[in-house]
Amino acid sequence: MSGNQCCENPPTLSSSSGAGQVQQLGGLNCYVSGLADSQFAVLLISDIFGYEAPNLRKLADKVAAAGFYTVVPDFLYGDPYVPEKQPISLWIKDHGTDKGFEDAKPVIEALKSKGVTKIGAAGFCWGAKVVVELGKHPYIEAGMSPPELVKQFEAALNAKPEIDGFVKIFPGVSHGWSVRYKDDDALSVRSAEEAHRDMLDWFAKYLK
């Protein structure tokens, strides 16, 4: 989660990307998309490159189109990782996922105060650890993350049949491909679209 592979294929960030808008929720800037009066919300938690990544916001709009109020919080406080500035090993010291977990709580409370009754969360690389922590507590009803140790996750889920889980391995794609794919990489685009459909099916099953 903080190795060199996490730094591959950095996106070109854009504060104006996406069809949604930036609002304050729980004291954080958040990219939001979809109907604010929906009872169902999904948090998308970014990787180290933050909430202005165009593909991440594009995914948020896709989730919103499926009927979920979608929120992408800026857990990095306007300080996403910039490979040219410092090594990832230094950056991660000031951007721990434990802080992301704590910062997620007031965002979730803000959503509930708006009438949201069920919340799901999906995390990417850095954000996956935040989702795992949220899933240990009754903050969310469903979670999705693309963990690097996916086979170990699969083994753990198989050992607990009372917990519903779904694991799919996508061969031939690079780290972070589901939100960092290049439009001219047909395999990554196709795999990302498939992963996005699986995610939407998962949230539809457990949130609606």
mmCIF file of C-alpha atoms in Angstrom:
data_model
loop_
_atom_site.group_PDB
_atom_site.id
_atom_site.type_symbol
_atom_site.label_atom_id
_atom_site.label_comp_id
_atom_site.label_asym_id
_atom_site.label_seq_id
_atom_site.Cartn_x
_atom_site.Cartn_y
_atom_site.Cartn_z
ATOM 1 C CA MET A 1 0.000 0.000 0.000
ATOM 2 C CA SER A 2 3.001 2.281 0.139
ATOM 3 C CA GLY A 3 5.421 0.636 -2.272
ATOM 4 C CA ASN A 4 6.755 1.792 -5.610
ATOM 5 C CA GLN A 5 3.905 0.117 -7.481
ATOM 6 C CA CYS A 6 1.486 2.492 -5.747
ATOM 7 C CA CYS A 7 3.164 5.355 -7.614
ATOM 8 C CA GLU A 8 2.753 3.940 -11.118
ATOM 9 C CA ASN A 9 0.558 5.636 -13.747
ATOM 10 C CA PRO A 10 -0.128 8.848 -11.805
ATOM 11 C CA PRO A 11 -3.236 10.639 -13.083
ATOM 12 C CA THR A 12 -3.335 14.219 -14.303
ATOM 13 C CA LEU A 13 -5.379 15.836 -11.565
ATOM 14 C CA SER A 14 -8.162 18.261 -12.435
ATOM 15 C CA SER A 15 -10.272 20.195 -9.946
ATOM 16 C CA SER A 16 -12.910 20.742 -12.646
ATOM 17 C CA SER A 17 -13.302 17.114 -13.710
ATOM 18 C CA GLY A 18 -16.582 15.283 -13.270
ATOM 19 C CA ALA A 19 -20.253 16.179 -13.563
ATOM 20 C CA GLY A 20 -20.684 16.719 -9.822
ATOM 21 C CA GLN A 21 -19.466 19.468 -7.526
ATOM 22 C CA VAL A 22 -17.286 20.029 -4.473
ATOM 23 C CA GLN A 23 -19.065 20.587 -1.163
ATOM 24 C CA GLN A 24 -18.189 20.487 2.510
ATOM 25 C CA LEU A 25 -19.302 17.379 4.373
ATOM 26 C CA GLY A 26 -18.145 16.547 7.861
ATOM 27 C CA GLY A 27 -15.604 19.361 7.700
ATOM 28 C CA LEU A 28 -13.950 18.056 4.525
ATOM 29 C CA ASN A 29 -14.049 19.088 0.904
ATOM 30 C CA CYS A 30 -15.857 16.320 -0.940
ATOM 31 C CA TYR A 31 -16.651 15.710 -4.581
ATOM 32 C CA VAL A 32 -20.342 14.794 -4.605
ATOM 33 C CA SER A 33 -22.487 13.449 -7.408
ATOM 34 C CA GLY A 34 -26.088 12.296 -7.603
ATOM 35 C CA LEU A 35 -29.320 13.104 -5.801
ATOM 36 C CA ALA A 36 -28.659 14.530 -2.344
ATOM 37 C CA ASP A 37 -32.022 13.226 -1.079
ATOM 38 C CA SER A 38 -31.186 9.595 -1.853
ATOM 39 C CA GLN A 39 -31.389 7.227 1.106
ATOM 40 C CA PHE A 40 -28.412 5.298 -0.233
ATOM 41 C CA ALA A 41 -24.873 6.678 -0.343
ATOM 42 C CA VAL A 42 -21.499 5.375 -1.447
ATOM 43 C CA LEU A 43 -18.130 6.693 -0.313
ATOM 44 C CA LEU A 44 -15.320 6.346 -2.827
ATOM 45 C CA ILE A 45 -11.990 6.627 -1.032
ATOM 46 C CA SER A 46 -9.088 7.616 -3.238
ATOM 47 C CA ASP A 47 -5.617 6.244 -3.647
ATOM 48 C CA ILE A 48 -2.553 8.368 -2.863
ATOM 49 C CA PHE A 49 -3.313 10.714 -5.773
ATOM 50 C CA GLY A 50 -6.434 12.102 -4.172
ATOM 51 C CA TYR A 51 -9.968 13.087 -4.986
ATOM 52 C CA GLU A 52 -9.250 15.212 -8.079
ATOM 53 C CA ALA A 53 -8.283 12.182 -10.192
ATOM 54 C CA PRO A 54 -10.526 12.323 -13.296
ATOM 55 C CA ASN A 55 -11.140 8.570 -13.569
ATOM 56 C CA LEU A 56 -12.151 8.420 -9.913
ATOM 57 C CA ARG A 57 -14.643 11.238 -10.388
ATOM 58 C CA LYS A 58 -15.880 9.577 -13.569
ATOM 59 C CA LEU A 59 -16.528 6.452 -11.523
ATOM 60 C CA ALA A 60 -18.329 8.534 -8.894
ATOM 61 C CA ASP A 61 -20.640 9.861 -11.599
ATOM 62 C CA LYS A 62 -21.262 6.296 -12.775
ATOM 63 C CA VAL A 63 -22.162 5.196 -9.249
ATOM 64 C CA ALA A 64 -24.437 8.230 -8.896
ATOM 65 C CA ALA A 65 -26.212 7.322 -12.138
ATOM 66 C CA ALA A 66 -27.055 3.966 -10.542
ATOM 67 C CA GLY A 67 -29.062 5.761 -7.847
ATOM 68 C CA PHE A 68 -26.519 6.361 -5.083
ATOM 69 C CA TYR A 69 -25.521 9.707 -3.612
ATOM 70 C CA THR A 70 -21.787 9.418 -4.178
ATOM 71 C CA VAL A 71 -19.155 11.158 -2.076
ATOM 72 C CA VAL A 72 -15.394 11.318 -2.681
ATOM 73 C CA PRO A 73 -13.824 12.974 0.389
ATOM 74 C CA ASP A 74 -10.506 14.789 0.283
ATOM 75 C CA PHE A 75 -8.892 12.786 3.063
ATOM 76 C CA LEU A 76 -5.495 14.040 1.890
ATOM 77 C CA TYR A 77 -6.371 17.686 2.638
ATOM 78 C CA GLY A 78 -5.264 19.016 -0.725
ATOM 79 C CA ASP A 79 -1.902 17.277 -0.467
ATOM 80 C CA PRO A 80 -1.970 14.260 -2.806
ATOM 81 C CA TYR A 81 1.222 12.396 -3.527
ATOM 82 C CA VAL A 82 3.434 14.037 -6.155
ATOM 83 C CA PRO A 83 6.212 11.618 -7.204
ATOM 84 C CA GLU A 84 8.611 14.422 -8.119
ATOM 85 C CA LYS A 85 8.418 16.036 -4.672
ATOM 86 C CA GLN A 86 9.367 13.245 -2.287
ATOM 87 C CA PRO A 87 9.601 9.470 -1.867
ATOM 88 C CA ILE A 88 6.376 7.679 -1.026
ATOM 89 C CA SER A 89 7.984 6.444 2.206
ATOM 90 C CA LEU A 90 8.168 10.037 3.463
ATOM 91 C CA TRP A 91 4.768 11.159 2.198
ATOM 92 C CA ILE A 92 2.933 8.252 3.799
ATOM 93 C CA LYS A 93 4.214 9.228 7.259
ATOM 94 C CA ASP A 94 2.034 12.345 7.141
ATOM 95 C CA HIS A 95 -0.921 10.678 5.433
ATOM 96 C CA GLY A 96 -1.738 7.607 7.467
ATOM 97 C CA THR A 97 -4.847 5.576 6.773
ATOM 98 C CA ASP A 98 -5.694 5.692 10.485
ATOM 99 C CA LYS A 99 -6.351 9.429 10.053
ATOM 100 C CA GLY A 100 -8.477 8.661 6.999
ATOM 101 C CA PHE A 101 -10.550 6.255 9.072
ATOM 102 C CA GLU A 102 -11.128 8.881 11.772
ATOM 103 C CA ASP A 103 -11.947 11.558 9.191
ATOM 104 C CA ALA A 104 -14.521 9.267 7.583
ATOM 105 C CA LYS A 105 -16.647 9.213 10.722
ATOM 106 C CA PRO A 106 -17.908 12.841 10.575
ATOM 107 C CA VAL A 107 -18.536 12.452 6.834
ATOM 108 C CA ILE A 108 -20.707 9.422 7.550
ATOM 109 C CA GLU A 109 -22.509 11.286 10.335
ATOM 110 C CA ALA A 110 -23.155 14.201 7.968
ATOM 111 C CA LEU A 111 -24.690 11.815 5.442
ATOM 112 C CA LYS A 112 -26.925 10.265 8.078
ATOM 113 C CA SER A 113 -28.062 13.726 9.176
ATOM 114 C CA LYS A 114 -29.225 14.280 5.586
ATOM 115 C CA GLY A 115 -31.461 11.206 5.755
ATOM 116 C CA VAL A 116 -29.127 8.597 4.293
ATOM 117 C CA THR A 117 -30.027 5.218 5.799
ATOM 118 C CA LYS A 118 -27.484 2.913 4.164
ATOM 119 C CA ILE A 119 -23.866 3.610 3.251
ATOM 120 C CA GLY A 120 -21.380 1.601 1.243
ATOM 121 C CA ALA A 121 -17.705 2.313 0.646
ATOM 122 C CA ALA A 122 -15.110 1.437 -1.965
ATOM 123 C CA GLY A 123 -11.422 2.141 -1.538
ATOM 124 C CA PHE A 124 -8.515 2.123 -3.935
ATOM 125 C CA CYS A 125 -4.952 1.344 -2.797
ATOM 126 C CA TRP A 126 -4.542 3.783 0.136
ATOM 127 C CA GLY A 127 -8.313 4.008 0.458
ATOM 128 C CA ALA A 128 -8.756 0.239 0.636
ATOM 129 C CA LYS A 129 -7.239 0.181 4.132
ATOM 130 C CA VAL A 130 -9.699 2.854 5.243
ATOM 131 C CA VAL A 131 -12.600 0.750 3.945
ATOM 132 C CA VAL A 132 -11.279 -2.321 5.764
ATOM 133 C CA GLU A 133 -11.244 -0.327 9.014
ATOM 134 C CA LEU A 134 -14.759 1.008 8.401
ATOM 135 C CA GLY A 135 -15.939 -2.533 7.742
ATOM 136 C CA LYS A 136 -14.808 -3.619 11.204
ATOM 137 C CA HIS A 137 -17.421 -1.314 12.720
ATOM 138 C CA PRO A 138 -21.106 -0.615 11.984
ATOM 139 C CA TYR A 139 -20.342 2.515 9.956
ATOM 140 C CA ILE A 140 -21.101 0.979 6.560
ATOM 141 C CA GLU A 141 -23.398 -1.752 5.248
ATOM 142 C CA ALA A 142 -21.161 -2.885 2.380
ATOM 143 C CA GLY A 143 -17.548 -2.421 1.386
ATOM 144 C CA MET A 144 -15.412 -3.049 -1.668
ATOM 145 C CA SER A 145 -11.660 -2.808 -2.055
ATOM 146 C CA PRO A 146 -9.049 -4.119 -4.486
ATOM 147 C CA PRO A 147 -6.473 -5.407 -1.965
ATOM 148 C CA GLU A 148 -3.021 -6.423 -3.094
ATOM 149 C CA LEU A 149 -3.238 -9.574 -0.999
ATOM 150 C CA VAL A 150 -6.479 -10.559 -2.682
ATOM 151 C CA LYS A 151 -5.781 -14.300 -2.503
ATOM 152 C CA GLN A 152 -5.317 -14.030 1.250
ATOM 153 C CA PHE A 153 -8.593 -12.113 1.461
ATOM 154 C CA GLU A 154 -10.246 -14.894 -0.509
ATOM 155 C CA ALA A 155 -8.881 -17.534 1.868
ATOM 156 C CA ALA A 156 -10.056 -15.547 4.887
ATOM 157 C CA LEU A 157 -13.553 -15.167 3.447
ATOM 158 C CA ASN A 158 -13.756 -18.843 2.567
ATOM 159 C CA ALA A 159 -12.897 -19.651 6.177
ATOM 160 C CA LYS A 160 -15.945 -17.662 7.338
ATOM 161 C CA PRO A 161 -18.892 -18.812 5.218
ATOM 162 C CA GLU A 162 -21.304 -16.814 7.394
ATOM 163 C CA ILE A 163 -19.840 -13.616 5.892
ATOM 164 C CA ASP A 164 -20.856 -12.954 2.320
ATOM 165 C CA GLY A 165 -17.942 -12.032 0.094
ATOM 166 C CA PHE A 166 -16.941 -11.817 -3.529
ATOM 167 C CA VAL A 167 -13.415 -12.007 -4.909
ATOM 168 C CA LYS A 168 -12.391 -11.669 -8.541
ATOM 169 C CA ILE A 169 -8.825 -11.562 -9.820
ATOM 170 C CA PHE A 170 -8.071 -9.592 -12.986
ATOM 171 C CA PRO A 171 -4.876 -10.891 -14.615
ATOM 172 C CA GLY A 172 -2.675 -8.751 -16.826
ATOM 173 C CA VAL A 173 -3.530 -5.342 -15.377
ATOM 174 C CA SER A 174 -1.260 -2.938 -13.501
ATOM 175 C CA HIS A 175 -1.594 -1.697 -9.933
ATOM 176 C CA GLY A 176 -4.455 0.760 -9.526
ATOM 177 C CA TRP A 177 -5.838 0.017 -12.979
ATOM 178 C CA SER A 178 -9.507 0.406 -12.009
ATOM 179 C CA VAL A 179 -9.119 4.171 -11.507
ATOM 180 C CA ARG A 180 -5.779 4.798 -13.226
ATOM 181 C CA TYR A 181 -6.339 3.086 -16.559
ATOM 182 C CA LYS A 182 -5.248 4.747 -19.778
ATOM 183 C CA ASP A 183 -7.964 5.207 -22.379
ATOM 184 C CA ASP A 184 -5.746 3.663 -25.052
ATOM 185 C CA ASP A 185 -5.161 0.485 -23.006
ATOM 186 C CA ALA A 186 -8.030 -1.720 -24.149
ATOM 187 C CA LEU A 187 -7.418 -4.478 -21.591
ATOM 188 C CA SER A 188 -7.317 -2.099 -18.643
ATOM 189 C CA VAL A 189 -10.408 -0.216 -19.824
ATOM 190 C CA ARG A 190 -12.350 -3.440 -20.332
ATOM 191 C CA SER A 191 -11.233 -4.826 -16.962
ATOM 192 C CA ALA A 192 -12.038 -1.548 -15.187
ATOM 193 C CA GLU A 193 -15.536 -1.471 -16.662
ATOM 194 C CA GLU A 194 -16.105 -5.060 -15.548
ATOM 195 C CA ALA A 195 -14.845 -4.278 -12.040
ATOM 196 C CA HIS A 196 -17.100 -1.228 -11.872
ATOM 197 C CA ARG A 197 -20.131 -3.332 -12.855
ATOM 198 C CA ASP A 198 -19.278 -5.868 -10.167
ATOM 199 C CA MET A 199 -18.997 -3.075 -7.612
ATOM 200 C CA LEU A 200 -22.367 -1.609 -8.575
ATOM 201 C CA ASP A 201 -23.988 -5.042 -8.376
ATOM 202 C CA TRP A 202 -22.505 -5.499 -4.902
ATOM 203 C CA PHE A 203 -23.836 -2.185 -3.649
ATOM 204 C CA ALA A 204 -27.246 -2.754 -5.241
ATOM 205 C CA LYS A 205 -27.462 -6.098 -3.454
ATOM 206 C CA TYR A 206 -26.616 -4.794 0.007
ATOM 207 C CA LEU A 207 -27.702 -1.165 0.048
ATOM 208 C CA LYS A 208 -30.990 -1.079 -1.829
#
